[in-house]
Amino acid sequence: MKKLLTICLLATTILVQMSCSKNVPNTTDDAPMLAPTKTDIDAGIWKPILLTGPTEFPVAAPAAVSSVGYIAELNEVKGYQRDLTAEQEAAIKYWGAGGVLRWNELMRELVAKYNLPPYQNPDGTYPFPSANNPFAYPLFPFANPPYAARAYAYISAAQYDALVAAWHYKKLYNRPAPYKTDANIKPRLPQSDLPSYPSEDAVLAGVTAEMMKLFFPGEIAFIQKKAEEQMMSKLMAGTATRSDIEAGEALGRLVAQKFITRGRADRAGAAAGNATDWALLETQTIARGEIPWISKETPKRPPMLPLFGRVRPFLFDETVTPTLRPAAPPSTSSEQMKKETAEIYDLVNNTNAERIRITHLWADGIATATPPGHWGAIADADFINQKFSEVRWARNMALLNMSMMDAAIVCWDTKFFYFNPRPSQLNPAIKTITGLPNFPSYISGHSTFSAAAATILSHIVPSRAQAYDAMAREASISRMYGGIHYRSDCEKGLETGNKVGAYAVTRAKTDGAD
């Protein structure tokens, strides 16, 4: 039985990945070299997220470019450039597309790798991943949508704060890139007037490596290898010296610790709840005279992160979360609910090729980067065309990912406050076209994530606003086409996501970057 389920899961994974390869923009293969239209040299005054200011972590002044030590660093660069291997050339090209872009891609790959629900124990219970033993089955983490949204948000926000600090010191010390100091050093990446100390790539490598080790402790060796590859690629490209890199890496790691401290106290660690919590949700729903949601898996699987609604958000105070919770869905005994259930039955039983395409286009199920990752890939593809600097790219991704993390918090607060059953629970004749998520129906997570993303992205790239809104609506209705959500789930999800996204827009208007 276990072997059969494993084969089924593998087949599902392959199908999902094939589907996702067609709908998520592939920035890896065709990303051009990062050549920003402007350096954003004044980004050191932009408003950070957690740092008290750009100088919270001091960076010492660099040695003079005429010093013996610095000349030795220039010689190191020339030594590397004299004997570059094909592998080193490939690394320069890969990271030359942009550190924020590449780390976003790597994050999505890790989320997809770990987005696999654990198989049940022999006694019918389900094991939980353990951060203390990430190599034991089930592997830590189970990178489900709320977990993924939180990971993307923390890592992007930390990258942004670290780069704001880096830009402050770049302008303060104004050390030119190695190729501007020594004509024998050939820049292997687009030239820029941005000062090289501290190295922005080393800042990104340092902060991201520390953050990703927190979220993916079983991947430390892989993460560290990538961080070292990024830093060395810039030395070999002639855009940074050893001291540029060392100063940047140290700064990035210091900034990461501030975000790690926050993450360990934001209550996400308790989001899974326990058997008492799960039972109380059911009894409270029955007491209100409603039909409670139940897991349709065999054996019944505990609900996904029922207490995630209590996690501390980024864009607003946690006391705001319940105020963003929409009004109750139609009663499970109401005519409106019967009507909405019948609508889903009709959609599933009278589907067509276009609806099936849309359903799978936005499925973002197991073994994928999840809906927040899907929107991250959409953003990356558009940001390439905008030719943003690293610091502006990081700022925009932080806004996007914080909005989706906070959307997850409000959505999950709503889901487990109302504990509403899915359409296939009220009418077992409804056979879903895609997988059935193991948590309550109201409101739609896809709708909430997508509307929050579309709202902030429309502010960042106004020329794409109409396209973002259309994608959000398509992602939303895809859940009806798949038989997973009622119309009210999707409509209220879109409304709620727009409200959360508006908080990100407010921050964007006041952070000094616009």
Coordinates of C-alpha atoms in Angstrom, one line a residue:
M1 CA 0.0 0.0 0.0
K2 CA 2.8 2.4 0.9
K3 CA 4.7 1.6 -2.3
L4 CA 1.5 2.2 -4.3
L5 CA 0.9 5.6 -2.7
T6 CA 4.5 6.5 -3.3
I7 CA 4.2 5.7 -7.0
C8 CA 0.9 7.8 -7.1
L9 CA 2.6 10.7 -5.4
L10 CA 5.5 10.6 -7.8
A11 CA 3.2 10.5 -10.8
T12 CA 1.2 13.4 -9.4
T13 CA 4.5 15.3 -8.7
I14 CA 5.6 14.8 -12.3
L15 CA 2.3 16.0 -13.7
V16 CA 2.2 19.0 -11.5
Q17 CA 5.8 19.9 -12.4
M18 CA 5.0 19.5 -16.1
S19 CA 2.1 21.8 -15.7
C20 CA 4.0 24.4 -13.8
S21 CA 6.8 24.4 -16.3
K22 CA 4.3 25.9 -18.7
N23 CA 2.8 28.5 -16.5
V24 CA 5.7 29.9 -14.4
P25 CA 8.1 32.2 -16.3
N26 CA 11.4 30.5 -16.7
T27 CA 13.9 33.3 -15.8
T28 CA 16.8 30.9 -15.4
D29 CA 17.6 30.1 -19.0
D30 CA 17.2 33.4 -20.7
A31 CA 17.9 36.1 -18.1
P32 CA 20.2 38.8 -19.4
M33 CA 23.1 40.3 -17.5
L34 CA 21.9 42.7 -14.8
A35 CA 22.4 46.2 -16.2
P36 CA 20.2 48.6 -14.2
T37 CA 19.1 51.8 -15.8
K38 CA 20.1 53.6 -12.6
T39 CA 22.3 52.6 -9.6
D40 CA 19.9 54.0 -6.9
I41 CA 22.9 55.4 -5.2
D42 CA 20.8 57.2 -2.6
A43 CA 19.0 53.9 -1.5
G44 CA 20.8 54.1 1.8
I45 CA 18.2 56.5 3.0
W46 CA 15.2 54.3 2.1
K47 CA 13.2 53.1 5.0
P48 CA 14.2 49.6 6.2
I49 CA 11.9 47.0 7.6
L50 CA 13.5 45.9 10.8
L51 CA 16.7 47.8 11.0
T52 CA 16.6 51.0 13.0
G53 CA 18.7 52.6 10.3
P54 CA 21.4 51.8 7.7
T55 CA 24.2 52.3 10.3
E56 CA 22.8 49.9 12.9
F57 CA 25.6 47.5 12.0
P58 CA 28.8 49.5 11.4
V59 CA 31.1 48.7 8.5
A60 CA 34.7 49.9 8.9
A61 CA 36.3 52.2 6.3
P62 CA 38.2 50.3 3.6
A63 CA 41.9 50.6 2.9
A64 CA 43.0 53.1 0.4
V65 CA 43.2 51.9 -3.2
S66 CA 46.9 52.9 -3.1
S67 CA 47.7 50.7 -0.1
V68 CA 49.9 47.7 -0.3
G69 CA 47.1 45.4 0.9
Y70 CA 44.6 46.6 -1.7
I71 CA 47.2 46.2 -4.5
A72 CA 47.6 42.6 -3.4
E73 CA 43.9 42.2 -3.6
L74 CA 43.9 43.5 -7.2
N75 CA 46.6 41.0 -8.0
E76 CA 44.4 38.3 -6.7
V77 CA 41.7 39.3 -9.1
K78 CA 44.1 39.3 -12.0
G79 CA 45.4 35.9 -11.0
Y80 CA 41.9 34.5 -11.2
Q81 CA 41.2 36.2 -14.5
R82 CA 44.3 34.8 -16.1
D83 CA 43.2 31.2 -15.7
L84 CA 39.4 31.1 -15.7
T85 CA 37.8 27.7 -16.3
A86 CA 34.6 27.1 -18.2
E87 CA 32.9 26.4 -14.9
Q88 CA 34.0 29.7 -13.5
E89 CA 32.9 31.5 -16.6
A90 CA 29.5 29.9 -16.3
A91 CA 29.2 31.0 -12.6
I92 CA 30.0 34.6 -13.6
K93 CA 27.3 34.6 -16.2
Y94 CA 24.8 32.9 -13.9
W95 CA 25.2 35.3 -11.0
G96 CA 25.6 38.2 -13.4
A97 CA 21.9 38.1 -14.1
G98 CA 21.4 39.4 -10.5
G99 CA 21.7 38.0 -7.0
V100 CA 18.2 38.8 -6.0
L101 CA 16.8 37.0 -9.1
R102 CA 19.0 33.9 -8.6
W103 CA 18.3 33.5 -4.9
N104 CA 14.5 33.9 -5.6
E105 CA 14.8 31.0 -8.1
L106 CA 16.8 28.9 -5.6
M107 CA 14.2 29.6 -2.9
R108 CA 11.4 28.4 -5.2
E109 CA 13.3 25.3 -6.1
L110 CA 13.7 24.4 -2.4
V111 CA 10.1 25.1 -1.6
A112 CA 9.1 22.8 -4.4
K113 CA 11.5 20.1 -3.2
Y114 CA 10.0 20.2 0.3
N115 CA 6.4 20.8 -0.6
L116 CA 5.4 17.1 0.0
P117 CA 2.8 16.1 2.7
P118 CA 4.1 13.3 4.8
Y119 CA 2.7 9.7 4.5
Q120 CA 0.8 8.3 7.5
N121 CA 2.2 6.2 10.3
P122 CA 1.2 2.5 10.6
D123 CA -1.3 3.5 13.3
G124 CA -3.1 6.0 11.1
T125 CA -1.5 9.1 12.6
Y126 CA 0.7 11.5 10.7
P127 CA 4.3 12.4 11.6
F128 CA 5.4 16.0 11.8
P129 CA 8.7 17.3 10.4
S130 CA 11.2 18.3 13.0
A131 CA 13.6 21.3 12.7
N132 CA 15.8 19.6 15.2
N133 CA 16.2 16.6 13.0
P134 CA 15.6 17.8 9.4
F135 CA 17.0 14.7 7.8
A136 CA 14.5 12.3 9.4
Y137 CA 11.3 11.4 7.7
P138 CA 9.3 13.5 7.1
L139 CA 11.9 15.9 6.0
F140 CA 11.7 19.4 7.5
P141 CA 10.0 21.5 6.4
F142 CA 6.7 20.6 4.8
A143 CA 6.8 23.7 2.6
N144 CA 3.1 24.2 2.3
P145 CA 1.7 27.6 1.0
P146 CA 1.6 29.4 4.4
Y147 CA 5.1 28.2 5.3
A148 CA 6.4 29.1 1.9
A149 CA 4.8 32.6 2.0
R150 CA 6.5 33.2 5.3
A151 CA 9.9 31.9 4.1
Y152 CA 9.8 34.1 0.9
A153 CA 8.8 37.1 3.0
Y154 CA 11.5 36.8 5.7
I155 CA 14.2 36.2 3.1
S156 CA 13.2 39.0 0.8
A157 CA 12.7 41.5 3.6
A158 CA 16.2 40.6 5.1
Q159 CA 17.8 41.0 1.6
Y160 CA 16.2 44.4 1.3
D161 CA 17.4 45.7 4.7
A162 CA 20.9 44.4 4.1
L163 CA 21.1 46.1 0.8
V164 CA 19.8 49.4 2.1
A165 CA 22.7 49.3 4.7
A166 CA 25.1 48.3 2.0
W167 CA 24.1 51.2 -0.3
H168 CA 24.6 53.6 2.6
Y169 CA 28.2 52.5 3.0
K170 CA 28.8 52.3 -0.7
K171 CA 28.0 56.0 -1.0
L172 CA 29.9 56.9 2.2
Y173 CA 33.2 55.2 1.2
N174 CA 32.8 55.5 -2.6
R175 CA 35.5 52.9 -3.4
P176 CA 35.6 52.3 -7.2
A177 CA 35.3 48.8 -8.6
P178 CA 38.7 47.0 -9.2
Y179 CA 38.5 47.4 -13.0
K180 CA 38.2 51.2 -12.6
T181 CA 41.4 51.2 -10.5
D182 CA 43.6 48.8 -12.5
A183 CA 43.3 48.8 -16.3
N184 CA 44.7 45.2 -16.4
I185 CA 41.5 43.9 -14.8
K186 CA 38.8 43.3 -17.4
P187 CA 35.2 43.6 -16.3
R188 CA 33.3 40.5 -17.3
L189 CA 30.0 42.0 -16.4
P190 CA 28.3 45.3 -17.4
Q191 CA 30.2 48.2 -16.1
S192 CA 28.6 50.5 -13.4
D193 CA 29.4 53.6 -11.4
L194 CA 28.2 51.9 -8.3
P195 CA 31.0 51.8 -5.6
S196 CA 32.2 48.3 -4.9
Y197 CA 32.6 48.4 -1.0
P198 CA 30.9 46.6 0.5
S199 CA 30.0 44.1 -2.3
E200 CA 26.3 43.9 -2.8
D201 CA 26.7 40.3 -4.0
A202 CA 28.5 39.4 -0.8
V203 CA 25.8 41.1 1.3
L204 CA 23.2 39.1 -0.5
A205 CA 25.1 35.9 -0.1
G206 CA 25.7 36.5 3.6
V207 CA 22.1 37.5 4.5
T208 CA 20.4 34.9 2.3
A209 CA 22.6 32.0 3.3
E210 CA 21.8 32.7 7.0
M211 CA 18.1 33.1 6.4
M212 CA 17.8 30.0 4.2
K213 CA 19.6 27.9 6.7
L214 CA 16.8 28.8 9.2
F215 CA 14.0 27.7 6.8
F216 CA 15.8 24.8 5.1
P217 CA 18.2 23.3 7.7
G218 CA 18.7 20.2 5.7
E219 CA 20.2 22.2 2.8
I220 CA 23.0 24.0 4.6
A221 CA 25.8 22.5 2.5
F222 CA 24.0 23.4 -0.8
I223 CA 23.1 26.9 0.4
Q224 CA 26.7 27.6 1.6
K225 CA 28.1 26.3 -1.7
K226 CA 25.8 28.7 -3.7
A227 CA 26.8 31.6 -1.4
E228 CA 30.5 31.0 -1.9
E229 CA 29.9 30.6 -5.7
Q230 CA 28.2 34.0 -5.9
M231 CA 30.9 35.8 -4.0
M232 CA 33.7 34.2 -5.9
S233 CA 32.0 35.0 -9.2
K234 CA 32.2 38.7 -8.5
L235 CA 35.9 38.5 -7.6
M236 CA 36.6 36.6 -10.8
A237 CA 34.5 39.0 -12.8
G238 CA 36.6 42.0 -11.6
T239 CA 33.8 43.8 -9.9
A240 CA 34.9 43.2 -6.3
T241 CA 38.0 42.5 -4.3
R242 CA 38.5 40.3 -1.3
S243 CA 37.9 43.1 1.2
D244 CA 34.7 44.2 -0.7
I245 CA 33.4 40.7 -0.3
E246 CA 34.4 40.1 3.3
A247 CA 32.8 43.4 4.4
G248 CA 29.6 42.6 2.5
E249 CA 29.3 39.1 3.8
A250 CA 29.8 40.1 7.4
L251 CA 27.2 42.9 7.1
G252 CA 24.7 40.5 5.5
R253 CA 25.0 37.9 8.2
L254 CA 24.5 40.5 10.9
V255 CA 21.3 41.8 9.3
A256 CA 20.1 38.2 9.0
Q257 CA 20.3 37.7 12.8
K258 CA 17.8 40.4 13.4
F259 CA 15.3 38.7 11.1
I260 CA 16.0 35.3 12.6
T261 CA 15.3 36.6 16.1
R262 CA 12.0 37.9 14.9
G263 CA 11.1 34.7 13.1
R264 CA 11.7 32.6 16.2
A265 CA 9.2 34.7 18.1
D266 CA 6.4 35.2 15.6
R267 CA 4.4 32.2 16.7
A268 CA 4.7 30.3 13.4
G269 CA 6.3 27.4 15.4
A270 CA 3.0 26.8 17.1
A271 CA 0.8 27.1 14.0
A272 CA 0.2 23.4 13.6
G273 CA -1.8 23.3 16.9
N274 CA -2.6 20.0 18.5
A275 CA -5.4 17.5 18.7
T276 CA -7.3 19.6 21.3
D277 CA -7.2 22.6 19.1
W278 CA -8.5 20.6 16.1
A279 CA -11.3 19.1 18.1
L280 CA -12.3 22.5 19.4
L281 CA -12.7 23.9 15.9
E282 CA -15.2 21.2 15.1
T283 CA -17.2 21.5 18.2
Q284 CA -17.4 25.3 18.0
T285 CA -18.6 25.1 14.4
I286 CA -21.3 22.6 15.3
A287 CA -22.4 24.8 18.2
R288 CA -23.0 27.6 15.7
G289 CA -25.4 25.3 13.9
E290 CA -23.0 24.8 10.9
I291 CA -21.5 21.7 9.2
P292 CA -17.8 21.7 10.1
W293 CA -15.0 21.0 7.6
I294 CA -13.5 17.5 7.8
S295 CA -10.4 16.0 6.2
K296 CA -11.4 13.9 3.2
E297 CA -8.1 12.0 3.3
T298 CA -7.9 8.4 4.6
P299 CA -6.9 8.3 7.4
K300 CA -8.0 11.8 8.2
R301 CA -5.0 14.2 8.2
P302 CA -4.8 17.0 10.7
P303 CA -5.7 20.4 9.2
M304 CA -2.9 22.4 7.7
L305 CA -1.5 25.0 10.2
P306 CA -4.9 25.9 11.8
L307 CA -3.2 28.5 14.1
F308 CA -1.3 30.3 11.3
G309 CA -3.7 33.2 11.6
R310 CA -2.0 34.1 14.9
V311 CA 1.4 34.6 13.3
R312 CA 2.8 38.1 13.5
P313 CA 2.4 40.0 10.2
F314 CA 4.9 42.4 8.6
L315 CA 2.7 45.1 7.1
F316 CA 0.3 45.8 10.0
D317 CA 0.0 45.1 13.7
E318 CA -1.3 41.6 14.6
T319 CA -4.4 43.2 16.2
V320 CA -5.4 44.3 12.6
T321 CA -5.6 40.6 11.4
P322 CA -9.2 39.9 12.7
T323 CA -10.4 43.2 11.4
L324 CA -9.5 42.1 7.9
R325 CA -11.5 38.9 8.3
P326 CA -14.5 39.0 6.0
A327 CA -18.1 38.4 7.1
A328 CA -19.3 34.9 7.5
P329 CA -19.9 32.7 4.4
P330 CA -23.4 31.6 3.5
S331 CA -24.8 29.2 6.1
T332 CA -24.2 25.5 5.2
S333 CA -28.0 25.1 5.5
S334 CA -28.9 28.1 3.4
E335 CA -30.4 28.2 -0.1
Q336 CA -27.4 30.3 -1.1
M337 CA -25.0 27.6 -0.1
K338 CA -27.1 25.0 -2.0
K339 CA -27.0 27.3 -5.1
E340 CA -23.2 27.8 -4.8
T341 CA -22.6 24.0 -4.4
A342 CA -24.8 23.3 -7.4
E343 CA -22.8 25.8 -9.4
I344 CA -19.5 23.9 -8.7
Y345 CA -21.2 20.6 -9.5
D346 CA -22.2 22.0 -12.9
L347 CA -18.8 23.5 -13.6
V348 CA -17.0 20.3 -12.9
N349 CA -19.4 18.1 -14.8
N350 CA -19.6 20.4 -17.8
T351 CA -16.0 21.4 -18.1
N352 CA -14.0 22.1 -21.2
A353 CA -10.4 22.2 -22.4
E354 CA -9.9 25.9 -21.6
R355 CA -11.2 25.5 -18.0
I356 CA -9.0 22.4 -17.5
R357 CA -6.1 24.4 -18.8
I358 CA -6.7 27.2 -16.4
T359 CA -7.2 24.8 -13.5
H360 CA -3.8 23.2 -14.0
L361 CA -2.2 26.5 -14.9
W362 CA -2.8 27.8 -11.4
A363 CA -2.9 24.5 -9.4
D364 CA 0.4 25.1 -7.7
G365 CA 0.0 22.0 -5.6
I366 CA 2.4 19.5 -4.2
A367 CA 6.0 19.6 -5.4
T368 CA 5.6 23.2 -6.7
A369 CA 6.8 26.6 -5.4
T370 CA 3.1 27.2 -4.2
P371 CA 0.9 30.1 -5.2
P372 CA 3.3 32.7 -3.6
G373 CA 6.2 31.2 -5.6
H374 CA 4.2 31.4 -8.8
W375 CA 3.6 35.1 -8.3
G376 CA 7.3 35.5 -7.4
A377 CA 8.3 34.0 -10.7
I378 CA 5.8 36.3 -12.5
A379 CA 7.3 39.3 -10.7
D380 CA 10.9 38.3 -11.5
A381 CA 10.2 38.0 -15.2
D382 CA 8.7 41.5 -15.2
F383 CA 11.4 43.0 -13.1
I384 CA 14.0 41.8 -15.6
N385 CA 12.3 44.0 -18.2
Q386 CA 12.3 46.9 -15.8
K387 CA 16.1 46.8 -15.4
F388 CA 15.9 47.4 -11.6
S389 CA 19.0 47.7 -9.5
E390 CA 19.7 45.0 -6.9
V391 CA 18.4 47.1 -4.1
R392 CA 15.2 48.1 -5.9
W393 CA 14.6 44.6 -6.9
A394 CA 15.0 43.4 -3.3
R395 CA 12.7 46.2 -2.1
N396 CA 10.0 45.2 -4.6
M397 CA 10.2 41.5 -3.8
A398 CA 10.0 42.3 -0.1
L399 CA 6.8 44.3 -0.7
L400 CA 5.4 41.4 -2.8
N401 CA 6.3 38.6 -0.4
M402 CA 5.3 40.5 2.8
S403 CA 1.9 41.1 1.2
M404 CA 1.5 37.4 0.4
M405 CA 2.7 36.3 3.9
D406 CA 0.2 38.7 5.5
A407 CA -2.5 37.5 3.1
A408 CA -1.8 34.0 4.2
I409 CA -2.2 35.1 7.9
V410 CA -5.5 36.8 7.2
C411 CA -6.7 34.0 5.0
W412 CA -5.8 31.2 7.5
D413 CA -7.4 33.2 10.3
T414 CA -10.6 33.3 8.3
K415 CA -10.5 29.7 7.3
F416 CA -10.2 28.4 10.8
F417 CA -12.6 31.0 12.3
Y418 CA -15.4 29.7 10.1
F419 CA -14.2 26.2 9.5
N420 CA -16.3 25.9 6.4
P421 CA -16.7 22.6 4.4
R422 CA -15.5 22.2 0.8
P423 CA -18.0 21.7 -2.0
S424 CA -17.2 18.0 -2.3
Q425 CA -18.0 17.5 1.4
L426 CA -21.5 19.0 0.9
N427 CA -22.0 17.1 -2.3
P428 CA -19.8 13.9 -2.6
A429 CA -20.8 13.7 -6.3
I430 CA -18.4 16.6 -7.0
K431 CA -15.1 15.1 -8.1
T432 CA -12.3 17.7 -8.1
I433 CA -10.2 18.1 -11.2
T434 CA -7.1 18.9 -9.1
G435 CA -6.1 17.9 -5.6
L436 CA -8.3 18.7 -2.6
P437 CA -6.4 20.9 -0.1
N438 CA -6.5 19.7 3.5
F439 CA -8.0 22.7 5.2
P440 CA -11.3 24.6 5.2
S441 CA -12.8 26.3 2.2
Y442 CA -13.7 29.9 3.1
I443 CA -11.8 32.0 1.9
S444 CA -9.9 30.9 -1.1
G445 CA -6.1 31.0 -0.5
H446 CA -5.3 31.3 -4.2
S447 CA -7.7 34.3 -4.5
T448 CA -6.2 36.0 -1.4
F449 CA -2.6 35.4 -2.4
S450 CA -3.3 36.5 -6.0
A451 CA -5.2 39.7 -5.2
A452 CA -2.6 40.8 -2.7
A453 CA 0.2 40.2 -5.2
A454 CA -1.7 41.9 -8.1
T455 CA -2.3 44.9 -5.9
I456 CA 1.3 45.6 -5.0
L457 CA 2.7 44.6 -8.4
S458 CA 0.3 47.0 -10.1
H459 CA 1.8 49.8 -8.0
I460 CA 5.4 48.7 -8.8
V461 CA 4.8 48.2 -12.5
P462 CA 1.7 50.3 -13.4
S463 CA 1.8 49.4 -17.1
R464 CA 1.1 45.8 -16.1
A465 CA -1.8 46.5 -13.8
Q466 CA -4.5 45.3 -16.1
A467 CA -2.6 42.0 -16.7
Y468 CA -2.0 41.4 -13.0
D469 CA -5.6 41.9 -12.2
A470 CA -6.6 39.5 -15.0
M471 CA -4.2 36.9 -13.7
A472 CA -5.5 37.2 -10.2
R473 CA -9.1 36.7 -11.3
E474 CA -8.1 33.8 -13.4
A475 CA -6.2 32.2 -10.5
S476 CA -9.3 32.7 -8.4
I477 CA -11.8 31.2 -10.8
S478 CA -9.5 28.3 -11.4
R479 CA -10.4 27.0 -8.0
M480 CA -14.1 26.9 -8.9
Y481 CA -13.3 25.2 -12.2
G482 CA -11.3 22.6 -10.2
G483 CA -14.2 21.9 -7.9
I484 CA -12.3 23.1 -4.8
H485 CA -14.1 26.4 -3.9
Y486 CA -17.4 28.1 -3.9
R487 CA -18.0 31.5 -5.6
S488 CA -18.2 33.3 -2.3
D489 CA -14.8 31.8 -1.3
C490 CA -13.2 33.3 -4.4
E491 CA -15.0 36.7 -4.4
K492 CA -14.3 37.3 -0.7
G493 CA -10.7 36.0 -1.1
L494 CA -10.1 38.6 -3.9
E495 CA -11.6 41.4 -1.7
T496 CA -9.5 40.4 1.3
G497 CA -6.3 40.1 -0.8
N498 CA -6.8 43.5 -2.2
K499 CA -7.1 45.0 1.3
V500 CA -3.9 43.3 2.4
G501 CA -2.1 44.4 -0.8
A502 CA -3.1 48.0 -0.1
Y503 CA -1.0 47.9 3.1
A504 CA 2.0 47.1 0.9
V505 CA 1.2 49.9 -1.4
T506 CA 1.0 52.3 1.6
R507 CA 4.4 51.2 2.7
A508 CA 5.8 51.6 -0.8
K509 CA 4.6 55.2 -1.0
T510 CA 6.4 56.1 2.2
D511 CA 9.7 54.1 2.1
G512 CA 11.5 56.7 0.0
A513 CA 12.0 54.5 -3.0
D514 CA 9.2 55.8 -5.2

